[in-house]
Structure formats: structure tokens, C-alpha cells
Amino acid sequence: MTNVLELKGITKRFPGVLANDNIDLTLKKGEIHALLGENGAGKSTLMNILYGLYQPNEGEIFIDGEKKIINSPLDSIKAGVGMVHQHFMLIPVFTVTENVMLGDEKLRGGVFLDRKVVAKRILELSQQYNLDVDPDAYVRDLSVGVQQRVEIIKLLYREAKVLIFDEPTAVLTPQEADGLFEVMNNLLDKGKSIIFITHKLKEVLKASDRITVIRQGKVVGSTVPEEADEEKLASMMVGRPVMLNVDKDPSNPKDVVLDVQNLNVLDDRSQLAVDNVSFQVREGEILGIAGVQGNGQTQLVESLTGLRENFAGDIFLLGNKVTDESPRKITEFGSAHIPEDRQRDGLVLNYSITDNLALNTYYLDPFSVGAILQEEIMKKSAEELIEKFDIRTPNAETTAGSLSGGNQQKVIVAREFSRPTKFIVASQPTRGLDVGSIEYIHARLIEKRDAGTAVLLVSSELDEVMQLADRIAVMYRGEIVDVLDAKDATKDLVGLIMAGVNPAEAKEMVKVE
Amino acid sequence: MTNKEKESKNNKSSISVFFDEVSRSSWLVPILAIFSGLLVGGLIVMFTTDEMYILIGDGQIFEGLSLGFRAMVDSFVALFTGSFGSPTKIIAALQSGDDLLIRRAFNPFLESFVASTPYIFAGLAVALGFKTGLFNIGAEGQLFMGAIFSVWVGFAVKGLPAIIHIPLALLAGALGGAIWGFIPGWLKAKTGAHEVINTIMMNYVAFRLSEYLLRGPLMRPETFTPVSPMILESAELPRFFESPIRFHLGFFIALFVAWLVYWFMFKTKWGFDLRTVGANPRAAKYAGMNIVRSTILAMVLSGALAGLAGANEVLGVNHNLALAFSSGYGFDAIALALLGKSHPFGVVLSAILFGFLRNGAIRMQIVGIPVDIITIIQAMVIIFIAAPAIVRSIYRLKEPKESDEQTFVTSWGAN
């Protein structure tokens, strides 16, 4: 097999940071090469260099054996390299055809867009690669999986030979992910080559031909799936042995802490986002809510924490009716909340860690005496929490915005878990975090459960829900369609229900297989 | 490498570290912006000198340019003597020993502080709004309301000793501004009506209301000009020197209020509420803060501070209320709050700068430079401040270390 792409000695320095340190990477024709690494390891920098967004300080790029200088995404597309971004670059109100031709418009008579020619080409590509995309559909009407295939068609239309997939499965159900892997194999059969960026170890082992692991800007090893397993890859990524499987005893549920009755919540566009949901969470158990993003989980959590008004139904916390109570009241009843978007909701980025740690207790004794803030006491308490929760920071006065994602999340966990709590809502608690931080957060959640706290875990990472939850509620289009005991739930079964298959049918389907 | 060499290398690196720090510092940008603003203003003076073009047209290019340059230098000299006083006059006056001459020589300098005083109050008003994520364009209107309230207390409430009358008149001014701030604050919090629109409209209401009152109920009885009666002597803010120096207690009250605002915003839990709502309203809501209450409180306080600016002018300088008496303190305050990075102490410094520029401008007018040049200089300073990227690129400064470039207003279009 020939090398379709070679990166030689790529070095990229940012002020104070060596993002890429002499990285070599080769991609053979017709292979899937997985690039594995934690957030901040330098994967994105490397790919942005390949995609022409950054210029390397040192190193060379060869495509088909020919040295190329890539100064812009345009150069990279010309050289046959294309990228499927994690967040799709599609315009919802345009058709597939219009999206595909965007930036490379075919004109009729020099003035008018020639949609027909492009649509015909899209159909050809769709059939050739078995992508099943309708050129005339509006993107807003397509499912996420199909939108991703539109992104792929965009690259094929521009005759890319090398396709870079950046965390492509983050937005997919397990079944959709399997569909994507099939598409990737079709692409290989037709002579394309793929770089697959991910932090999901299972997928790497399942889908790739070769694996390169990057840590702190350096290539720390290359391997093939046959010779690797999850533990080995994880410890290569992190640089130390990692506990991948959460160690926990069976749960010991006691009294009901949270009781949700026939809850209905509207979203920002006044559409019903949570549809008549009822469930309970007990002391000492973790109820996991599984579901593809955007099925009402966000609105459910906002309603439970007082951030969003209810439309109908009731919420009881420790027997107190908290429907439409203020967030402060709900917090004072003993509720803690790890919000889904830590930078938007959970932190004030230009505040110090000290202020962020006191964000919902600043007005209470001992942090306020009368109306006066007790800065020394706040700082001392912050220093204790930094120590206890292992927040990596120069000092307590550092702003939250200058911390890494993992440490920002630790600030939130430290704040929420250091109060006496009876109920915790953890919404996407490990999104975008590295393996080490995920391990840490999971351990803290289990610790809280074992201490008798009721935990509601909302996550779009099915693996996370499967690992942590004692019971799994599956949300689909605003409804909780089924609640499974964790020991009866398999990934296939939950995946099917997440995708909208009737739970009874899904159970049959899984049995037959 | 010998020890000495090592040492010198260390020194060198510590010097470069020092320059690194300086060039990243957030205070360098305002200073360079002021410098750039003055420079651009000076060049405008030079290139609007008609005689320069006449000379150049006659082929005397060098003479023309040097004339233009002299015009620029003259205008800076006028700006300096107008705001600081003329050093030669000061020396002469001190030598003569004549009290009146000495007072006259020092008057420009002290008069600059008189001009700075309403700027401090109004700047604090706008800055407090910015810190809470609110864009109070209504400082001018609130200032008018403060002036109306305090002038009324000043002339209509009789028989009080100064120790009661002065605070009462000041508080009345604060109340007038607070009412004018409360209305848009309440509208914003309860209905979402944007404060920028509403404060602008409230300005017009305040201007026309003051005109109506000055032509009607508040008009000085014996005259037919739209001027209020003089306030009683017991309501006048004491002046420290005899005529012509107008420097009065208001300046020190302004400094005290600036400290009070600092203490309130940074040392109390209420200030923490307001700052958090301004820095990240979503996180504030998440943390259980009451956004409605904070918004209204911030507008009330902001209005009260602007009202104090009006009261200060009435009680300390004019001793009555005339039409259009403020000439834009409330609008300039927006710019100087930006310049002071919305921090009370920064506001004091930039208010003093604006006071000196404003006072110096009067002197520039006497030497034939239009007062508009000062407006242009102020505008240039603001443009350079508002776009730190321009200053950074002109002077090749490094990016600031952290994201300490603050956003002043989060509400406009943000949600």
C-alpha cells in the first residue's frame, strides 16, 4: 500500500505551549487511521495544520509523495484533503444541493446557479457510496446521521481523497454510529483514506486499521487494534494506568428524594419539550437518563432546578413542592446541580476560583456577615477545596476562564459537592473531559450515591449511563419511554429505544439477535 | 559561561520579562489611546489651518507646514495653560504676593477639578450600569431630574441649617435621578423592554419636562427668562477659596462616593449579585440570584449617581437651574466609564482627564481653535479605547494574558 499522506516532523509552537512536537504521521491508501488523544493533546492543532488553518513552525506535508504547502482550507481541498467537522457546517434552510455547492457554485450562463447538474452529481455519489441522501431535501428536515452524510458528500463532491472525521460519533446513537462505520468502509472500498479523530476507545478498536496515540503534543505510540485493548490505549493516552470500569457496589435505595409527577415543560419556541414525564429518584441510587441530545433532557433538568417554568405537573423534593420555586430555594432544600454547559451556566469565567466556589453560598454565614463579604474566609475555604478536590491551578485568585475544561468541572463539582446535599442533578458531567477527569468525576458521583444522596445523571454518552446508573430511563421526543433496571439493560437495547423503537419491540429484537 | 555572563543574561531576561508584562498590562492601552487621541487631534488642528494651504499654494511648502505645526503646538500650549494654568503667570503672581493674582493664576487648575466633579458622578452611574450588564444611556436625563429635585429643595425649603439643608438637597437630587433610573429598570426587568431605548426616551422626557418647569412652576418670579430662583445660601456647597475660584466640596463628596461605589460593588453581597448578573446572567440565575431585583436595583443606583451629578452642579457651581445647563456630562460619562474600564477608581481618573480636557478647551477657543477639536480628541480617545486591537497593532503590543478584556454590556442582542 502506498502512503497517500505523510506528515514529517510537524512542530507547532504557541506562546508558552508546544502544541505539536515533531509529529510524524503516515496515512496509507485505503486505511482508517485513528488519532487518539485527550483534549489538549494536540490532535486538533495537527489537523488544523493539515487543513490549512495553522502554519507549522517546522515540518513538511506530503500528499501522494509530493510536498505541499497548505496555507488555507482552499489549498487543502485542492490537495484532496477534506474534514467532517464535529459541529456540522450546514445551513439548515438550504437544500442538500445548495449546501453542497456552497463555496463551489456551478453557474449557468455565468449568473444563475446550476442546481440540476449538482443534484445529479449528488445522486451519483449517494448511490456509489450507498449514502442514501436526497439532494432536494432541506437540511433542517434531516436527522443528524443524514446531515453527517451530507457533510461527507460535500467532501466527495470536491473529490477529496483523504477524509478527516473529527469526533464523528459524538452526536450519533450507537446504531447511527454503526451506520457511519459502514459508510466509512464503503469509502475505503472506493479508494479513499480516512483519519478518524476520537477519544472513544471502543470505537477505535472496532473501526480503525491503525492507531496513533498523541499525548502532550508528542506521538507516544502506534499500534493496531489486534494488539491493543482499552486499558492499554487509555494508559497510553493518559500516561498512567487508568481505571476504566467504574467500581461500584450494588445500590441500596431508600426513601424517595425526588418525585416528578406528570411534568410538562415547554422549550424556548413554546414547543412541548418534556411530555408528561413521571419518575422518582431515591436516596442512594443513580437514575440515569439516556437519550440522544435534544430529546428534552435539557428542559427537564432546567425545570427540576428552577431555571425554567413548568407548563404542567409537579415536582416534589424531599416532600416539599418545589414546582416553579426559584433556583435559590431549590438549592437551599439540599439540591446540587452540575449544569450541562459549564462555561455558560456553571461558572463566571472572569471571576476568580474563589468567587466561583462561593457562587451560591456567598450570601450565607460565614461568607457574608451582614452584607459584607468575608474575603479572607472565602479564600481560605477555596484553598481547602482546591486541595481536597485536586483542582490544578497556580492559586485561588486565578480566573476560572484560564483553567482547563477538566479543572473547570472540578471547580463546579467542588462547589456543589461540598455543600450538604440530598439530591444531585449531573447533566453531561464529563462532556469534553479527558479520561483522567472522567474517572475522577465518576468516582465522586458514586461516592455521593454511597453516602445516601439521590443522583439524577443525564448524559448523551450511553457508555457513561450504562456504567454509572442503577436504573436507566430512556428519553425520546420528550417522553420517558421506558425505565430499565441497569442489570437488564444492554447497549443494543437502550440504543434501539433511544432511536425511537417501541420498548417491547426492542426487547424482542434484542432477544432474536 | 562565567558567573558575570550568566548574571547579565538573567538581567536581560528579567528586563524583557518586565517589558513583556508592561506590554500585556491592561492599563497601557488607555494611556496609549489618550496619547494617540491627542496626536490625531493635533494633526487635525494642523491640517485645518487655512493659512497653511495658502502658503503651500504659493509654493512655500516648508513655511506652510511649519505654520501648521506651530498651530498644533499653540493649541497644545493653550490646552495645557487652560487646564493647568500658565507657569509664567503662576510664578509672577507668587512673586507679586497679591492674593487676587494668585487666585487667578491657580484658577484654571482648580477649575479643571470643578469640571471633573460631575464627570465623576455621571461616570460612576454609567460604570455601575456596565458592571451589571446594563447600558444606561439615560445619565443625562437622570442628571436633569436630579438637578430639578435638588434646586427645588435648595430654594423652596427654608429655614434649615446648612448641615441639614445640603445633605437634604443632595439626597433629593439622588432621588430624582433614582426615579428616572427606576422606570427603565423596572420596564427592563418586568417586560424585557431594552434599557437603551427606554433611557434614551426618558432623556427626552426629562429635557422637555425641565423646559416646562423652568418656563412655569420653577421660573424665577421677577423675571421672564427660563431660570429657576437662586438656591438659599444654606444649600450651597461650600467653596474653599474666594472668587474667582469655584472649587467646592462636591469634588471630595465625589471621591467619597466613588469609594462608596467601590465598596458596595466589590465588598458586599449585593455588589456580588450585581457584578455576577453583569458578568454572566445565566450563571447568576443558576446560582440563585434574583435577576429582576438586581436589574432594578442597578438602574436605581445608577440613576441616583447621575442625579447627584446634577445636584452637584446646581448646589456647587450654578446655584440655580437654567435651560440646557449640563451640556452633555451624561453622554460624555458613557465614554469615560469605558475609558475607566467601569472600575470606580478608573472612572475617577478618566473623569479628571475629561475635566481637564473640557476646561482646557475653553482656553483653546480663546486662541481660535474651535471647541469641537476637544470633542474630536475625546472621540478619538474613545475609538482607540473601544478597539484595543487598533492600539495593540499600532504599538505592537502583545495580547493580554487572560481574557481580561471585559465585555461591558451583555444584554444588547445577547438574549
Tab-separated table of C-alpha atoms in Angstrom, chain B residues 5 12-13 53 61 63 92 96 99 101-102 115 129 152 156 159 193 212 214 229 258 269 280 287 340-341 344 409 413:
chain	number	residue	atom	x	y	z
B	5	GLU	CA	27.821	36.473	31.903
B	12	LYS	CA	18.442	40.782	30.276
B	13	SER	CA	15.733	38.202	30.534
B	53	TYR	CA	-2.706	75.762	2.471
B	61	ILE	CA	5.705	74.261	1.215
B	63	GLU	CA	6.860	77.507	5.531
B	92	ALA	CA	4.667	86.109	38.525
B	96	SER	CA	3.836	89.780	43.434
B	99	ASP	CA	-3.983	87.387	46.665
B	101	LEU	CA	-3.486	87.456	41.203
B	102	ILE	CA	-2.525	84.200	42.897
B	115	ALA	CA	-15.393	70.348	35.674
B	129	GLY	CA	-24.715	50.006	34.937
B	152	TRP	CA	-36.348	72.883	44.354
B	156	ALA	CA	-38.146	76.221	48.406
B	159	GLY	CA	-35.106	77.832	57.487
B	193	ALA	CA	-38.041	46.315	27.114
B	212	TYR	CA	-41.738	73.149	31.013
B	214	LEU	CA	-38.430	76.394	34.026
B	229	PRO	CA	-34.728	81.062	41.586
B	258	ALA	CA	-16.513	56.684	44.253
B	269	LYS	CA	-23.008	40.598	48.795
B	280	ASN	CA	-22.792	36.099	33.271
B	287	ALA	CA	-26.600	30.477	41.344
B	340	GLY	CA	-12.048	53.830	33.192
B	341	LYS	CA	-12.874	50.195	32.477
B	344	PRO	CA	-14.773	53.296	40.227
B	409	VAL	CA	-22.772	45.028	28.011
B	413	GLY	CA	-28.832	41.364	21.484
